[in-house]
CSV table of C-alpha atoms in Angstrom, one decimal:
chain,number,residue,atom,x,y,z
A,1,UNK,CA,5.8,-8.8,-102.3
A,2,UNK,CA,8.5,-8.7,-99.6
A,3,UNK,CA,11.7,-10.5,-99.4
A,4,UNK,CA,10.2,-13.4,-97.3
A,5,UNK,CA,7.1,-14.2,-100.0
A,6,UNK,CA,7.5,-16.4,-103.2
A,7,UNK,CA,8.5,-14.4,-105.9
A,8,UNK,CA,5.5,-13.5,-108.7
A,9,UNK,CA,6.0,-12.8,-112.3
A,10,UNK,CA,3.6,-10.6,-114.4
A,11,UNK,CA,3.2,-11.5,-118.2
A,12,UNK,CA,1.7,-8.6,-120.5
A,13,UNK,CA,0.1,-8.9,-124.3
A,14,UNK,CA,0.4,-5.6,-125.3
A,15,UNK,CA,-1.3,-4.0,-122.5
A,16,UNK,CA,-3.8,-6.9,-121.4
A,17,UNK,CA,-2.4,-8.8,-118.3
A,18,UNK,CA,-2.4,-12.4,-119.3
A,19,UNK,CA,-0.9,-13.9,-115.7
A,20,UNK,CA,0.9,-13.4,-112.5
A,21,UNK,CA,2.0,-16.3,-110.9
A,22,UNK,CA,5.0,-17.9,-109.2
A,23,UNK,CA,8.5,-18.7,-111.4
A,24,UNK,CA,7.5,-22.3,-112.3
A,25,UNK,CA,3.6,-21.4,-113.5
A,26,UNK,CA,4.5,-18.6,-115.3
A,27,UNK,CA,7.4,-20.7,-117.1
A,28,UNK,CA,4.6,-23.4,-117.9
A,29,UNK,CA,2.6,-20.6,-119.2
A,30,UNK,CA,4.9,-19.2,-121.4
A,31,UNK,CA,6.3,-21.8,-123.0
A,32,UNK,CA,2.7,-23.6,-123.3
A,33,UNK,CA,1.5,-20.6,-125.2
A,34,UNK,CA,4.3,-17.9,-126.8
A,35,UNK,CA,2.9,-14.9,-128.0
A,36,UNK,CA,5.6,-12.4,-130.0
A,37,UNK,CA,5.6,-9.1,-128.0
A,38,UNK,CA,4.9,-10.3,-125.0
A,39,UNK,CA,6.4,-8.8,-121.8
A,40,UNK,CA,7.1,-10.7,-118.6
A,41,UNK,CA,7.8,-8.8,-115.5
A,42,UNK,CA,9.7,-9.6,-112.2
A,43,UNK,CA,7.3,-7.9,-109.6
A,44,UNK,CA,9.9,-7.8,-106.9
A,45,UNK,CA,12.1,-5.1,-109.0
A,46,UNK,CA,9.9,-4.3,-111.7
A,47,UNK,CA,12.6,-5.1,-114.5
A,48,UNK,CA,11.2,-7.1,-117.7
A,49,UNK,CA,12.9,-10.2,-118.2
A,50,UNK,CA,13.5,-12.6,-121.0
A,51,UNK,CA,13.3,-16.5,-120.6
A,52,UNK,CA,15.2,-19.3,-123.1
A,53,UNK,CA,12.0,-21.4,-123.8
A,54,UNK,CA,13.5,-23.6,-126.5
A,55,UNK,CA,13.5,-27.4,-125.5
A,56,UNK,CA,10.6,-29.2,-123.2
A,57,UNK,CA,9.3,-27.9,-120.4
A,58,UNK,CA,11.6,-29.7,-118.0
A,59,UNK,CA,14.5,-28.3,-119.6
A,60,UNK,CA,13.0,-24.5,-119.4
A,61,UNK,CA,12.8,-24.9,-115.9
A,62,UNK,CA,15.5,-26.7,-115.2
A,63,UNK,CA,17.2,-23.5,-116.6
A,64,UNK,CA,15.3,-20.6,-114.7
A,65,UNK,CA,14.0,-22.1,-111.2
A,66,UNK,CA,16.6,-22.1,-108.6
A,67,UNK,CA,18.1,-24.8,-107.3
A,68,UNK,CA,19.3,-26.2,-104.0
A,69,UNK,CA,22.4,-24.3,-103.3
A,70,UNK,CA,25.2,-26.3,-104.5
A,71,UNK,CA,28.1,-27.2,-101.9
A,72,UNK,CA,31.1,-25.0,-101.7
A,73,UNK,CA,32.5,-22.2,-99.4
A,74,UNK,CA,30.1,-20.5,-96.5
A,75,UNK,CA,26.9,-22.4,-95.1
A,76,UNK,CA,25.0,-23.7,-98.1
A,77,UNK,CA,22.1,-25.2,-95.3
A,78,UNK,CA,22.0,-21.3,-94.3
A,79,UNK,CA,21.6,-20.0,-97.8
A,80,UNK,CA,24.9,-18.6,-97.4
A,81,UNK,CA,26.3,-17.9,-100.7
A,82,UNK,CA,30.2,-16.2,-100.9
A,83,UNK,CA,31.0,-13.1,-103.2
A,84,UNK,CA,33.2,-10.5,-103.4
A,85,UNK,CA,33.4,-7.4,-101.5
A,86,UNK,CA,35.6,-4.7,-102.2
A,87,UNK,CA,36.3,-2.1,-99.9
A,88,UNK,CA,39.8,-0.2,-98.3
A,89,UNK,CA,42.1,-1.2,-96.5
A,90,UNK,CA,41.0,1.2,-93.4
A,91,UNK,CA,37.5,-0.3,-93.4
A,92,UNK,CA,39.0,-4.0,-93.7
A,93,UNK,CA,40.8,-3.5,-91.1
A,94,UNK,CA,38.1,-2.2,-88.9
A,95,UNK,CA,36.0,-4.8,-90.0
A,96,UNK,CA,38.5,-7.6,-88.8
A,97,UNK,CA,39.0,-6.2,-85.3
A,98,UNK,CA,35.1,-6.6,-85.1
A,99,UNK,CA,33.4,-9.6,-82.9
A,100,UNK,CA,32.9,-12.8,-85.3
A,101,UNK,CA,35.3,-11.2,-88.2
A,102,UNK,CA,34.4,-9.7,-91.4
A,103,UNK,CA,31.4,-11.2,-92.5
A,104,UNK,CA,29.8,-11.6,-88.7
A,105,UNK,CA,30.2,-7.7,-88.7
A,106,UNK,CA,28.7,-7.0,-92.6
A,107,UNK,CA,26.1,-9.5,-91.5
A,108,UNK,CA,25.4,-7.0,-88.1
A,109,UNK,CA,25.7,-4.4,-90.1
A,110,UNK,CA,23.4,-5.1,-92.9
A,111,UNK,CA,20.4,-6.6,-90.3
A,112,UNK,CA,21.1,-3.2,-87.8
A,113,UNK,CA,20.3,-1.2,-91.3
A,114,UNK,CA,17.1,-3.1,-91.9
A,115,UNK,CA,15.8,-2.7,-88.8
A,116,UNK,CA,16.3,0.7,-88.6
A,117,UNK,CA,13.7,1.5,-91.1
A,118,UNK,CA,12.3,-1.2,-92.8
A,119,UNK,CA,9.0,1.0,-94.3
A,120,UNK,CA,11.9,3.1,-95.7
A,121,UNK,CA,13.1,0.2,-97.1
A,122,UNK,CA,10.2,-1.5,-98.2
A,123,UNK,CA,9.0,2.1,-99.7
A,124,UNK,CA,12.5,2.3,-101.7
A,125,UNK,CA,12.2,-0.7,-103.1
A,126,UNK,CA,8.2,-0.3,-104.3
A,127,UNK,CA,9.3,2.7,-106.3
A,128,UNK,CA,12.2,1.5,-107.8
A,129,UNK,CA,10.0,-1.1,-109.1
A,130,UNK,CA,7.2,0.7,-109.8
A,131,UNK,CA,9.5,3.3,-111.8
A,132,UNK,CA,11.0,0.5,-114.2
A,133,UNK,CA,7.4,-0.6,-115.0
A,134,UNK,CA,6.1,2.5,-115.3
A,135,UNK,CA,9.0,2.9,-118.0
A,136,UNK,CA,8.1,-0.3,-119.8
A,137,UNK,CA,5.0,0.0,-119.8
A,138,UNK,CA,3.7,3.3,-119.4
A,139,UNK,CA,6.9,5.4,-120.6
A,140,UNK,CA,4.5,6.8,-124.0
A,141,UNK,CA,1.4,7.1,-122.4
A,142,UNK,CA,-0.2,10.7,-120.9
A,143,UNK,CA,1.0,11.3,-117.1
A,144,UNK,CA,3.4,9.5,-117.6
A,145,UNK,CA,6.2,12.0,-116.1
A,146,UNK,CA,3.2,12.9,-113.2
A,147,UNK,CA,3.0,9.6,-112.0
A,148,UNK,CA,6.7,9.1,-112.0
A,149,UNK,CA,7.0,12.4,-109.6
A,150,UNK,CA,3.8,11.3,-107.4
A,151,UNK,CA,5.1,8.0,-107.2
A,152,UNK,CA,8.6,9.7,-105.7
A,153,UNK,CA,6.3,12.1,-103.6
A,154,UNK,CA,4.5,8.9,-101.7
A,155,UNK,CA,0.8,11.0,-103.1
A,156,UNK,CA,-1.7,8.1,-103.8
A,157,UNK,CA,-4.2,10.6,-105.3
A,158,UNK,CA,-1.9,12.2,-107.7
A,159,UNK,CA,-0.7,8.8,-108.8
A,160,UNK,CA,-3.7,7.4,-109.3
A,161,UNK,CA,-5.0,10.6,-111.4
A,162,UNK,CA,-2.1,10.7,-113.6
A,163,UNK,CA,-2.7,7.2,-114.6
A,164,UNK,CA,-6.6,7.6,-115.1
A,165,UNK,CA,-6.5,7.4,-119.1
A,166,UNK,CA,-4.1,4.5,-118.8
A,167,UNK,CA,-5.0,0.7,-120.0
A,168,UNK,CA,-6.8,-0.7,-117.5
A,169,UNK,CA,-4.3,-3.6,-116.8
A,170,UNK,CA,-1.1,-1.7,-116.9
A,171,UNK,CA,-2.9,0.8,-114.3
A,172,UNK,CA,-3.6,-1.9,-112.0
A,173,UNK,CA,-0.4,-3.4,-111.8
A,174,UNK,CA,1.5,0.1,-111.8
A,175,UNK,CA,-0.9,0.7,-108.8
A,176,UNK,CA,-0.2,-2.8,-107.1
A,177,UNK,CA,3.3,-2.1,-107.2
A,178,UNK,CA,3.7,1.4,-106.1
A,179,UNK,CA,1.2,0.4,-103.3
A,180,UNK,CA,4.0,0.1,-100.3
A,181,UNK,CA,5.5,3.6,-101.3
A,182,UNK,CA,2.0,5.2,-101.3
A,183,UNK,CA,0.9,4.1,-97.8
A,184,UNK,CA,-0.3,6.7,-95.4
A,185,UNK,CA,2.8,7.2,-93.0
């Protein structure tokens, strides 16, 4: 579930799991068979998301699975894609007196902050998502606000007891994604 694997998307009917799969399969699925009420989660961040499936297959995926990265300013081979920053005038400054410019030193900068604690991280990240699904999903249902406060507490045994009386599938996933923030240290 890292940055460097193919991104998965979990599809829920109610609270029965009906797929996770990569963008393209789970765009095939949906639009093959709509359900109403069905909810499709991105498991990277945990946030629900909604997909146009009007038109033919083709032109729902044409829509929703990234492209090449079209031509323009920075290194499209490199996956570099330009946006704007904002910051003041002090820390532009600094940032142009730096080796390589502005965006050599954000790029340093960035990868210095990774490295320093990528479990930390990697932890972050598992509990945000793990905390939007357990609000989707799980936001009505007993223990809820216990596993929410485990899940921020990195306890594995208090998680998985406050989601005990939970559907079977929702548990599961909620477990699968809160697994990198409840690793032993």
């Amino acid at each position: 579930m890292g940055m460097d694997t193919e991104a998965t998307f979990t599809t829920f009917d109610g609270s029965t799991r009906r797929l996770t799969a990569p963008l393209a399969e789970t765009l095939a699925q949906l639009h093959g068979q709509p359900h109403p009420g069905q909810l499709t989660f991105d498991d990277r961040t945990g946030r629900s998301v909604d997909f146009d499936l009007s038109g033919s297959l083709e032109d729902v995926l044409a829509r929703h699975v990234p492209t090449e990265p079209r031509s323009g300013p920075g290194r499209p081979k490199l996956g570099v894609v330009s946006r704007e920053v904002s910051l003041l005038p002090r820390h532009w400054e600094w940032l142009e007196r730096q080796r390589g410019g502005a965006s050599a030193a954000l790029r340093r900068l960035i990868d210095e902050a990774r490295k320093a604690d990528p479990d930390g991280e990697r932890r972050a990240q598992a509990q945000a998502a793990a905390d939007r699904f357990l609000g989707a999903m799980g936001g009505d249902l007993p223990g809820f606000e216990a596993a929410t406060r485990a899940l921020y507490a990195g306890q594995r045994a208090a998680f998985e007891a406050a989601l005990a009386a939970w559907p079977p599938d929702v548990r599961t996933h909620a477990l699968y994604l809160a697994a990198p923030a409840l690793e032993e240290a």
